[in-house]
Short mmCIF file of C-alpha atoms in Angstrom, two decimals:
data_model
loop_
_atom_site.label_atom_id
_atom_site.label_comp_id
_atom_site.label_asym_id
_atom_site.label_seq_id
_atom_site.Cartn_x
_atom_site.Cartn_y
_atom_site.Cartn_z
CA MET A 28 23.41 -18.30 28.35
CA SER A 29 24.59 -14.75 29.72
CA ARG A 30 26.68 -12.49 27.83
CA SER A 31 28.13 -9.33 28.75
CA ALA A 32 25.68 -6.30 28.32
CA HIS A 33 26.88 -3.67 25.25
CA PRO A 34 26.52 -0.40 25.82
CA ALA A 35 22.76 -0.07 24.98
CA GLY A 36 22.10 3.84 23.98
CA PRO A 37 19.28 5.49 25.13
CA ARG A 38 16.28 3.63 26.79
CA HIS A 39 13.11 4.68 27.10
CA GLY A 40 12.90 8.26 28.59
CA ASP A 41 15.88 9.73 27.01
CA VAL A 42 15.71 12.62 24.24
CA LEU A 43 15.14 9.41 21.24
CA PRO A 44 16.03 9.70 17.92
CA ASP A 45 13.02 10.62 15.37
CA GLY A 46 11.76 7.15 14.53
CA HIS A 47 9.08 4.81 14.55
CA TYR A 48 9.47 3.23 17.19
CA SER A 49 6.84 3.29 20.51
CA ALA A 50 7.40 2.94 24.84
CA PRO A 51 9.39 -0.65 25.11
CA PRO A 52 7.08 -3.70 25.80
CA ALA A 53 7.23 -4.82 29.57
CA ASP A 54 8.84 -8.21 28.69
CA LEU A 55 11.22 -8.20 25.84
CA ASN A 56 10.92 -12.12 25.76
CA VAL A 57 6.58 -12.05 24.93
CA LEU A 58 5.31 -12.69 21.81
CA ASP A 59 2.10 -11.02 20.56
CA GLU A 60 0.44 -13.64 19.03
CA LYS A 61 -1.18 -11.02 16.43
CA VAL A 62 2.46 -11.02 14.45
CA TRP A 63 3.66 -14.98 15.12
CA ALA A 64 3.09 -17.83 13.16
CA ARG A 65 0.62 -19.69 14.72
CA THR A 66 2.66 -22.40 16.68
CA VAL A 67 5.72 -20.29 17.75
CA GLU A 68 6.33 -20.24 21.38
CA ARG A 69 9.16 -20.14 23.79
CA ASP A 70 10.47 -23.27 25.20
CA GLN A 71 11.63 -23.10 28.67
CA GLU A 72 14.62 -22.28 28.04
CA GLY A 73 13.40 -19.10 26.79
CA GLN A 74 14.08 -20.58 22.45
CA VAL A 75 11.63 -19.62 19.67
CA ARG A 76 9.82 -22.54 18.17
CA ILE A 77 7.69 -23.61 15.75
CA GLY A 78 5.43 -26.17 14.67
CA GLY A 79 7.59 -28.04 17.60
CA VAL A 80 11.05 -27.20 16.53
CA GLY A 81 13.74 -25.37 17.99
CA VAL A 82 15.27 -22.21 16.68
CA ARG A 83 18.84 -23.36 17.05
CA ALA A 84 18.50 -26.62 15.56
CA LEU A 85 16.88 -24.78 12.71
CA ALA A 86 19.67 -22.83 12.06
CA GLU A 87 22.51 -25.56 12.28
CA GLU A 88 20.39 -27.63 10.04
CA PHE A 89 19.24 -25.38 7.21
CA GLY A 90 21.71 -21.87 7.94
CA THR A 91 20.45 -18.02 8.02
CA PRO A 92 19.27 -16.67 6.64
CA ALA A 93 16.48 -18.39 5.67
CA TYR A 94 12.78 -18.02 6.21
CA PHE A 95 10.42 -20.99 7.96
CA LEU A 96 7.18 -21.67 7.24
CA ASP A 97 4.60 -22.52 9.79
CA GLU A 98 2.67 -25.12 6.88
CA ALA A 99 -0.06 -26.26 9.87
CA ASP A 100 -1.25 -22.15 10.15
CA PHE A 101 -0.92 -21.80 6.24
CA ARG A 102 -3.38 -24.61 5.75
CA ALA A 103 -5.84 -23.13 9.00
CA ARG A 104 -5.50 -19.19 7.06
CA CYS A 105 -6.67 -21.29 3.80
CA ARG A 106 -9.28 -23.44 5.39
CA ALA A 107 -10.81 -19.84 7.51
CA TRP A 108 -11.10 -17.24 3.74
CA ARG A 109 -12.60 -20.60 2.18
CA GLU A 110 -15.10 -21.56 4.63
CA ALA A 111 -15.75 -17.38 5.33
CA PHE A 112 -16.36 -16.92 1.73
CA GLY A 113 -18.26 -20.02 1.32
CA SER A 114 -19.62 -21.89 -1.84
CA GLU A 115 -21.23 -18.66 -2.93
CA ALA A 116 -17.96 -16.94 -3.64
CA ASP A 117 -14.44 -17.71 -4.95
CA VAL A 118 -10.31 -17.61 -2.90
CA PHE A 119 -7.72 -17.26 -5.24
CA TYR A 120 -4.62 -17.04 -3.67
CA ALA A 121 -2.57 -13.62 -5.15
CA GLY A 122 0.75 -16.35 -6.04
CA LYS A 123 3.03 -13.07 -6.00
CA ALA A 124 3.04 -12.91 -2.03
CA PHE A 125 4.63 -15.96 -2.42
CA LEU A 126 4.34 -19.38 -4.56
CA SER A 127 6.42 -22.26 -5.25
CA ARG A 128 4.69 -26.13 -6.07
CA ALA A 129 4.59 -27.24 -2.02
CA VAL A 130 2.37 -24.21 -1.53
CA VAL A 131 0.55 -24.79 -4.59
CA ARG A 132 -0.32 -29.06 -2.98
CA TRP A 133 -1.63 -26.64 -0.32
CA LEU A 134 -3.29 -24.70 -1.99
CA THR A 135 -5.40 -27.37 -4.05
CA GLU A 136 -5.60 -29.43 -1.06
CA GLU A 137 -7.55 -26.73 1.00
CA GLY A 138 -9.46 -25.93 -2.12
CA LEU A 139 -8.74 -22.56 -3.12
CA ASN A 140 -7.97 -21.09 -6.44
CA LEU A 141 -4.73 -19.53 -7.28
CA ASP A 142 -4.38 -15.81 -9.49
CA VAL A 143 -1.11 -15.70 -11.33
CA CYS A 144 0.68 -12.73 -13.18
CA SER A 145 3.79 -14.02 -15.28
CA GLY A 146 4.79 -17.46 -17.19
CA GLY A 147 6.49 -18.52 -14.24
CA GLU A 148 3.89 -18.58 -12.22
CA LEU A 149 1.44 -20.06 -14.15
CA SER A 150 4.52 -22.70 -14.63
CA THR A 151 4.50 -22.88 -11.47
CA ALA A 152 0.97 -23.47 -10.43
CA LEU A 153 1.10 -25.92 -13.49
CA ALA A 154 3.33 -28.07 -11.78
CA GLY A 155 2.25 -27.87 -8.27
CA GLY A 156 -0.74 -29.62 -9.84
CA MET A 157 -3.19 -26.87 -9.80
CA PRO A 158 -5.80 -27.22 -12.38
CA ALA A 159 -5.70 -24.92 -14.87
CA ALA A 160 -9.54 -24.64 -14.68
CA ARG A 161 -9.09 -22.66 -11.26
CA ILE A 162 -6.07 -20.00 -12.85
CA ALA A 163 -6.24 -16.53 -13.20
CA PHE A 164 -4.26 -14.60 -14.87
CA HIS A 165 -3.22 -11.01 -14.36
CA GLY A 166 -0.86 -8.78 -15.39
CA ASN A 167 -0.89 -5.04 -17.15
CA ASN A 168 1.33 -6.35 -19.91
CA LYS A 169 1.18 -10.04 -20.87
CA SER A 170 3.23 -11.64 -23.65
CA THR A 171 1.49 -13.01 -26.33
CA THR A 172 3.97 -15.82 -25.71
CA GLU A 173 2.42 -15.61 -21.98
CA ILE A 174 -1.17 -15.76 -23.40
CA GLU A 175 -1.41 -18.70 -25.32
CA ARG A 176 0.56 -20.59 -23.07
CA ALA A 177 -2.54 -19.42 -20.49
CA VAL A 178 -5.12 -20.23 -23.40
CA GLU A 179 -3.56 -23.45 -24.31
CA ALA A 180 -3.49 -24.48 -20.61
CA GLY A 181 -7.05 -23.59 -20.35
CA VAL A 182 -6.38 -21.28 -17.31
CA GLY A 183 -10.04 -20.42 -16.74
CA ARG A 184 -9.88 -16.70 -16.65
CA ILE A 185 -7.61 -13.90 -17.57
CA VAL A 186 -8.08 -10.35 -16.38
CA VAL A 187 -7.33 -8.08 -19.66
CA ASP A 188 -5.94 -4.75 -18.78
CA SER A 189 -6.16 -2.96 -21.82
CA PHE A 190 -7.57 -2.87 -25.53
CA GLU A 191 -4.33 -4.40 -27.16
CA GLU A 192 -4.58 -7.72 -24.41
CA ILE A 193 -8.23 -7.84 -25.65
CA GLU A 194 -7.17 -8.43 -28.97
CA ARG A 195 -4.27 -10.87 -28.12
CA VAL A 196 -6.48 -12.98 -25.81
CA ALA A 197 -9.35 -12.98 -29.15
CA ALA A 198 -6.60 -13.90 -31.27
CA ALA A 199 -5.24 -16.65 -29.36
CA ALA A 200 -8.41 -18.54 -28.08
CA ARG A 201 -9.20 -18.43 -31.87
CA ALA A 202 -6.37 -20.21 -32.90
CA ALA A 203 -6.85 -22.46 -29.99
CA GLY A 204 -10.29 -22.95 -31.45
CA VAL A 205 -11.80 -22.69 -27.68
CA ARG A 206 -13.58 -19.78 -25.87
CA GLN A 207 -11.38 -18.60 -23.45
CA GLY A 208 -13.28 -16.61 -20.32
CA VAL A 209 -12.33 -13.04 -19.75
CA GLN A 210 -12.76 -10.44 -16.42
CA ILE A 211 -11.77 -6.77 -17.39
CA ARG A 212 -10.27 -5.13 -14.96
CA VAL A 213 -11.53 -1.47 -14.28
CA THR A 214 -10.04 1.51 -12.16
CA VAL A 215 -12.58 2.80 -9.97
CA GLY A 216 -10.69 5.51 -8.94
CA VAL A 217 -10.81 5.43 -5.61
CA GLU A 218 -7.19 6.32 -3.51
CA ALA A 219 -6.81 3.03 -0.92
CA HIS A 220 -4.94 4.11 2.37
CA THR A 221 -1.57 2.49 1.87
CA HIS A 222 2.06 3.72 0.52
CA GLU A 223 1.64 5.26 -3.07
CA PHE A 224 3.53 2.47 -4.63
CA ILE A 225 1.32 -0.19 -3.51
CA ALA A 226 -2.11 2.13 -4.08
CA THR A 227 -3.33 0.60 -7.43
CA ALA A 228 -6.68 2.06 -7.88
CA HIS A 229 -6.57 5.63 -8.60
CA GLU A 230 -6.61 7.40 -12.16
CA ASP A 231 -2.66 7.78 -12.11
CA GLN A 232 -0.92 4.41 -12.41
CA LYS A 233 -0.38 1.75 -14.72
CA PHE A 234 -3.13 -0.60 -14.37
CA GLY A 235 -7.05 -1.53 -15.39
CA LEU A 236 -9.20 0.60 -17.62
CA SER A 237 -10.87 4.04 -15.79
CA LEU A 238 -14.15 3.81 -15.07
CA ALA A 239 -14.33 7.79 -15.51
CA GLY A 240 -12.68 8.12 -18.41
CA GLY A 241 -15.03 5.73 -19.96
CA THR A 242 -12.13 3.08 -21.25
CA ALA A 243 -13.65 0.25 -19.38
CA ALA A 244 -17.35 0.34 -21.43
CA GLU A 245 -15.14 0.64 -24.34
CA ALA A 246 -13.26 -2.57 -23.24
CA VAL A 247 -16.64 -4.36 -22.79
CA ARG A 248 -18.01 -2.98 -25.95
CA ARG A 249 -14.79 -4.63 -27.48
CA THR A 250 -14.68 -7.78 -25.34
CA LEU A 251 -18.04 -8.75 -25.98
CA GLY A 252 -17.55 -8.38 -29.79
CA HIS A 253 -15.56 -11.52 -29.60
CA ASP A 254 -17.56 -14.73 -30.45
CA GLY A 255 -14.07 -16.24 -28.54
CA LEU A 256 -14.24 -14.49 -25.67
CA GLU A 257 -17.02 -14.98 -22.73
CA LEU A 258 -16.82 -11.94 -20.31
CA LEU A 259 -17.39 -13.18 -16.70
CA GLY A 260 -17.36 -10.15 -15.04
CA LEU A 261 -14.91 -6.71 -14.34
CA HIS A 262 -12.43 -7.19 -11.91
CA SER A 263 -11.31 -4.15 -8.77
CA HIS A 264 -7.77 -4.41 -6.85
CA ILE A 265 -7.29 -1.03 -4.91
CA GLY A 266 -4.31 -1.33 -3.29
CA SER A 267 -2.89 -3.04 -0.37
CA GLN A 268 -1.99 -3.29 3.11
CA ILE A 269 -5.10 -2.08 3.78
CA PHE A 270 -7.32 -1.79 6.92
CA ASP A 271 -10.58 0.60 6.33
CA MET A 272 -13.70 -1.36 4.37
CA SER A 273 -14.61 2.49 3.19
CA GLY A 274 -12.26 1.54 0.12
CA PHE A 275 -13.97 -1.18 -1.36
CA GLU A 276 -17.44 0.73 -0.60
CA VAL A 277 -16.97 2.73 -2.87
CA SER A 278 -14.97 0.86 -5.54
CA ALA A 279 -17.75 -1.45 -5.61
CA ARG A 280 -20.28 0.89 -5.26
CA ARG A 281 -18.84 2.19 -8.83
CA VAL A 282 -18.34 -1.30 -10.18
CA VAL A 283 -21.93 -1.92 -9.80
CA GLY A 284 -22.49 0.63 -11.38
CA LEU A 285 -21.20 -0.31 -14.61
CA LEU A 286 -22.41 -3.64 -14.42
CA ALA A 287 -26.25 -2.23 -14.32
CA ARG A 288 -24.62 0.08 -17.81
CA ILE A 289 -23.76 -2.47 -19.47
CA ARG A 290 -27.04 -4.65 -18.59
CA ASP A 291 -29.18 -1.66 -19.81
CA GLU A 292 -26.80 -0.64 -23.04
CA HIS A 293 -25.96 -4.67 -24.12
CA GLY A 294 -28.99 -6.25 -22.48
CA VAL A 295 -26.36 -9.19 -20.34
CA GLU A 296 -25.46 -9.12 -16.13
CA LEU A 297 -22.47 -10.57 -15.60
CA PRO A 298 -21.90 -13.25 -13.15
CA GLU A 299 -18.90 -12.00 -11.35
CA ILE A 300 -16.88 -9.31 -10.23
CA ASP A 301 -13.80 -9.80 -8.00
CA LEU A 302 -12.63 -7.33 -5.83
CA GLY A 303 -9.10 -8.14 -5.36
CA GLY A 304 -7.01 -8.32 -2.18
CA GLY A 305 -4.80 -6.37 -0.20
CA LEU A 306 -5.93 -6.71 2.88
CA GLY A 307 -3.84 -6.03 5.68
CA ILE A 308 -1.95 -8.38 8.14
CA ALA A 309 -0.03 -7.46 11.68
CA TYR A 310 3.65 -6.30 11.20
CA THR A 311 3.75 -5.16 14.84
CA SER A 312 1.38 -5.16 17.36
CA ASP A 313 -0.01 -1.47 16.69
CA ASP A 314 -1.72 -3.12 13.44
CA ASP A 315 -4.62 -4.66 14.12
CA PRO A 316 -6.35 -6.58 10.64
CA GLN A 317 -9.92 -7.38 10.38
CA GLY A 318 -10.65 -11.65 10.02
CA PRO A 319 -12.30 -13.53 6.97
CA ALA A 320 -15.38 -13.79 8.81
CA GLU A 321 -15.45 -9.60 9.04
CA ILE A 322 -14.22 -9.08 6.18
CA ALA A 323 -16.25 -11.98 4.21
CA LYS A 324 -19.50 -10.18 5.79
CA ALA A 325 -18.80 -6.59 5.07
CA LEU A 326 -17.81 -7.67 1.46
CA ARG A 327 -21.47 -9.30 1.16
CA GLU A 328 -22.90 -6.56 2.69
CA ILE A 329 -21.06 -4.28 0.28
CA VAL A 330 -22.13 -5.75 -3.00
CA GLY A 331 -25.49 -6.73 -1.93
CA ARG A 332 -26.16 -3.46 -0.97
CA GLU A 333 -25.26 -1.97 -4.10
CA CYS A 334 -26.92 -4.62 -6.19
CA GLU A 335 -30.45 -4.01 -4.65
CA VAL A 336 -30.03 -0.64 -5.09
CA ALA A 337 -29.29 -0.82 -8.83
CA GLY A 338 -31.83 -3.83 -9.59
CA LEU A 339 -29.36 -6.32 -10.27
CA ALA A 340 -28.47 -9.86 -9.17
CA VAL A 341 -26.03 -10.26 -6.72
CA PRO A 342 -23.51 -11.41 -8.77
CA ARG A 343 -20.86 -14.05 -7.36
CA ILE A 344 -17.82 -12.40 -5.78
CA SER A 345 -13.96 -13.47 -5.80
CA VAL A 346 -11.67 -11.98 -3.77
CA GLU A 347 -7.67 -12.46 -3.98
CA PRO A 348 -6.08 -12.61 -0.10
CA GLY A 349 -2.08 -13.73 -0.97
CA ARG A 350 -0.12 -11.73 1.65
CA ALA A 351 -2.72 -12.20 4.51
CA ILE A 352 -3.38 -16.35 3.88
CA VAL A 353 1.09 -16.41 3.88
CA GLY A 354 2.29 -13.28 5.57
CA PRO A 355 1.70 -13.74 9.03
CA THR A 356 2.92 -18.07 8.51
CA ALA A 357 6.04 -17.42 8.13
CA PHE A 358 8.70 -15.71 10.05
CA THR A 359 12.64 -14.86 8.28
CA LEU A 360 15.75 -16.20 10.99
CA TYR A 361 19.20 -14.51 11.33
CA GLU A 362 22.32 -14.40 12.95
CA VAL A 363 23.92 -11.31 14.20
CA GLY A 364 27.29 -11.00 13.74
CA THR A 365 28.02 -7.16 14.99
CA VAL A 366 26.87 -4.90 17.23
CA LYS A 367 27.45 -0.99 17.01
CA PRO A 368 26.44 1.13 19.90
CA LEU A 369 25.86 4.95 18.95
CA PRO A 370 26.02 6.70 22.49
CA GLY A 371 22.73 9.56 22.17
CA LEU A 372 20.91 7.38 19.29
CA ARG A 373 20.40 4.06 18.77
CA THR A 374 22.72 0.37 18.91
CA TYR A 375 22.86 -1.01 15.59
CA VAL A 376 22.50 -4.57 15.38
CA SER A 377 24.14 -6.42 12.31
CA VAL A 378 22.76 -9.14 10.51
CA ASP A 379 23.90 -11.77 8.26
CA GLY A 380 20.98 -11.11 5.29
CA GLY A 381 19.48 -7.57 5.03
CA MET A 382 17.92 -5.81 1.38
CA SER A 383 18.49 -9.00 -0.49
CA ASP A 384 16.03 -11.44 1.84
CA ASN A 385 13.52 -8.41 2.96
CA ILE A 386 13.12 -5.68 0.34
CA ARG A 387 10.03 -4.27 1.67
CA THR A 388 11.31 -1.76 4.51
CA ALA A 389 13.88 0.10 2.14
CA LEU A 390 11.11 0.29 -0.68
CA TYR A 391 8.12 1.27 1.44
CA ASP A 392 9.54 2.04 4.87
CA ALA A 393 7.47 -0.99 5.63
CA GLU A 394 7.66 -1.65 9.40
CA TYR A 395 8.08 -4.75 11.41
CA ALA A 396 9.16 -6.60 15.02
CA VAL A 397 12.28 -8.25 15.91
CA ALA A 398 13.10 -11.08 18.80
CA LEU A 399 15.96 -12.00 20.36
CA ALA A 400 14.89 -16.14 19.28
CA SER A 401 17.74 -18.29 20.76
CA ARG A 402 17.06 -17.86 24.53
CA ALA A 403 15.52 -15.25 26.78
CA SER A 404 16.71 -12.12 28.63
CA THR A 405 16.40 -10.47 31.46
CA ALA A 406 18.95 -7.48 29.99
CA PRO A 407 17.09 -3.77 29.38
CA PRO A 408 15.77 -3.00 26.53
CA MET A 409 17.58 -1.07 24.53
CA LEU A 410 16.65 0.93 21.62
CA ALA A 411 18.35 -0.97 17.33
CA ARG A 412 18.32 -0.62 14.71
CA VAL A 413 18.59 -4.30 12.46
CA VAL A 414 20.51 -3.97 9.34
CA GLY A 415 22.13 -6.04 6.63
CA LYS A 416 25.39 -6.98 5.67
CA HIS A 417 24.76 -4.96 1.74
CA CYS A 418 27.15 -2.31 0.25
CA GLU A 419 23.85 0.25 1.28
CA SER A 420 23.13 2.70 3.44
CA GLY A 421 19.81 1.92 3.29
CA ASP A 422 19.53 -1.56 4.09
CA ILE A 423 17.47 -1.94 6.56
CA VAL A 424 15.35 -5.14 7.83
CA VAL A 425 13.17 -3.30 11.32
CA ARG A 426 14.02 0.34 12.11
CA ASP A 427 13.91 0.69 15.30
CA ALA A 428 13.09 -1.47 17.79
CA TYR A 429 13.93 -2.52 21.15
CA LEU A 430 16.04 -6.15 21.94
CA PRO A 431 17.70 -6.70 25.05
CA ALA A 432 21.11 -4.67 26.17
CA ASP A 433 22.70 -8.09 26.03
CA THR A 434 22.28 -9.19 22.45
CA GLY A 435 25.46 -9.94 21.13
CA PRO A 436 27.11 -11.59 17.89
CA GLY A 437 26.18 -15.37 17.89
CA ASP A 438 22.53 -14.80 18.58
CA LEU A 439 19.50 -14.88 16.73
CA LEU A 440 16.91 -12.81 15.89
CA ALA A 441 13.20 -13.83 14.01
CA VAL A 442 11.53 -10.77 12.33
CA PRO A 443 7.99 -11.83 11.79
CA ALA A 444 5.55 -11.61 9.68
CA THR A 445 7.98 -11.71 6.64
CA GLY A 446 5.92 -14.85 4.78
CA ALA A 447 4.61 -12.91 1.55
CA TYR A 448 7.11 -10.68 -0.65
CA CYS A 449 10.18 -11.23 1.25
CA ARG A 450 11.42 -14.17 -0.84
CA SER A 451 9.17 -13.47 -3.42
CA MET A 452 11.43 -9.85 -3.96
CA ALA A 453 14.47 -11.40 -2.79
CA SER A 454 17.53 -10.62 -4.87
CA ASN A 455 21.45 -11.07 -5.57
CA TYR A 456 22.60 -7.65 -4.65
CA ASN A 457 26.01 -7.79 -3.84
CA HIS A 458 25.84 -11.86 -5.15
CA THR A 459 23.93 -12.77 -2.45
CA PRO A 460 22.66 -16.35 -2.68
CA ARG A 461 18.90 -16.18 -1.85
CA PRO A 462 17.40 -17.92 1.38
CA PRO A 463 16.01 -21.39 1.85
CA VAL A 464 12.44 -21.65 2.45
CA VAL A 465 11.93 -24.66 5.12
CA ALA A 466 8.44 -25.54 5.62
CA VAL A 467 7.81 -26.64 10.07
CA ALA A 468 4.73 -28.96 10.95
CA ASP A 469 4.39 -31.76 13.52
CA GLY A 470 7.69 -31.39 14.48
CA ARG A 471 9.80 -31.81 11.42
CA ALA A 472 11.10 -29.36 9.06
CA ARG A 473 11.85 -29.78 5.41
CA THR A 474 12.96 -27.48 2.05
CA ILE A 475 10.16 -26.38 0.28
CA VAL A 476 12.33 -23.90 -1.58
CA ARG A 477 16.11 -25.42 -1.03
CA ARG A 478 18.69 -21.79 -0.46
CA GLU A 479 20.68 -20.58 -3.58
CA THR A 480 24.44 -21.17 -3.78
CA GLU A 481 28.18 -19.55 -4.94
CA GLU A 482 27.22 -22.07 -8.07
CA ASP A 483 24.02 -21.02 -9.07
CA LEU A 484 25.21 -18.28 -10.14
CA LEU A 485 28.11 -18.48 -11.14
CA ARG A 486 26.28 -20.87 -13.75
CA LEU A 487 24.20 -18.17 -15.05
CA ASP A 488 27.13 -16.33 -15.85
CA VAL A 489 28.00 -17.24 -18.98
CA GLY A 490 31.26 -14.82 -19.92
#
């Protein structure tokens, strides 16, 4: 397929506008395996394929925009995390990253547990067949109804986040006549190297009970005072999209310090410690995340070392990868609608989705890669900004990227690493129906979350 090139705007070497770009790659047709799902490749015609199916056929059958998820890659990442941590630790998939009944079935079959943080996520977990004992329930303000449902369902652990929740869970356990397992979420005062809105362990934020302020120790005393609560351990989460393990080292040292104080004050050695999730993935070629085996080794060494110093038996470790499992397994496929060169600046490439299917660029200044997916091109690179169709100047999908200069209307663009949070945080802004999620494996594609329709939107509008 050939196209006449649009005026491409500035090339590498020109005076470029401020942005997050780097030098264009030597070949725009090459897909960096760091940021794409494992079965993604270009065929002999230059078309991108996932799970053996080409994007042109996928777009024809399922429409655009749409999320395409590599089922084999998802399952392989589940196994890699489970094998890295072994039988002496627990891996809880963080459902907030992306959750559906199909995903719950895959998790159950691959031996992972599941972390939920709302009644809706709990319902999806149970409907998908996850055994309740393998579910953890998070959240800083769980309703009484949500807590009662979790206790009645037999959820294995509830992570309590306040004094009020301790009393609510205790009351629900008494009413159900059970002893409910709980963990206490502690705020350890670690500033993770991440965006302000996704750093969760410094003192000035809504999550957890403070170690430094003494509320975590008081929460332990109150929890141990309830016969209906079984205190399993402590929970800490220091942020998201983290590449540096030093934050986990400081966090583990402080949590283990509290474990030692609990032993000294109450004569109890708690059996578990949950270090949360937040491990980063590669959104662009510049990102360099660690693999599950490296992470598992580092966390074991950190916790073991701190427990040895404190004279404690090493507790059972839990981790909560969500993005690290599902994030790299999917891409979002768009169709180009308009191409607007701005001489001396960049070229705006507008697609048929936008901030309603990926709010992360606008919300977190997140960076993504993008590729011309429906064909190969030998055209020179142009500095582009991929934008959506919404009535909002901040409606940006990829802030700065290089695309072939002949990119034009009707082309398909694929944005990788969109498996985490994009569908979970999708909205109906401008009354836009949310895209489907399509699982692809072994040459077959099937919808696991269907596309919303305008009828769906109107059905909620009762007049």
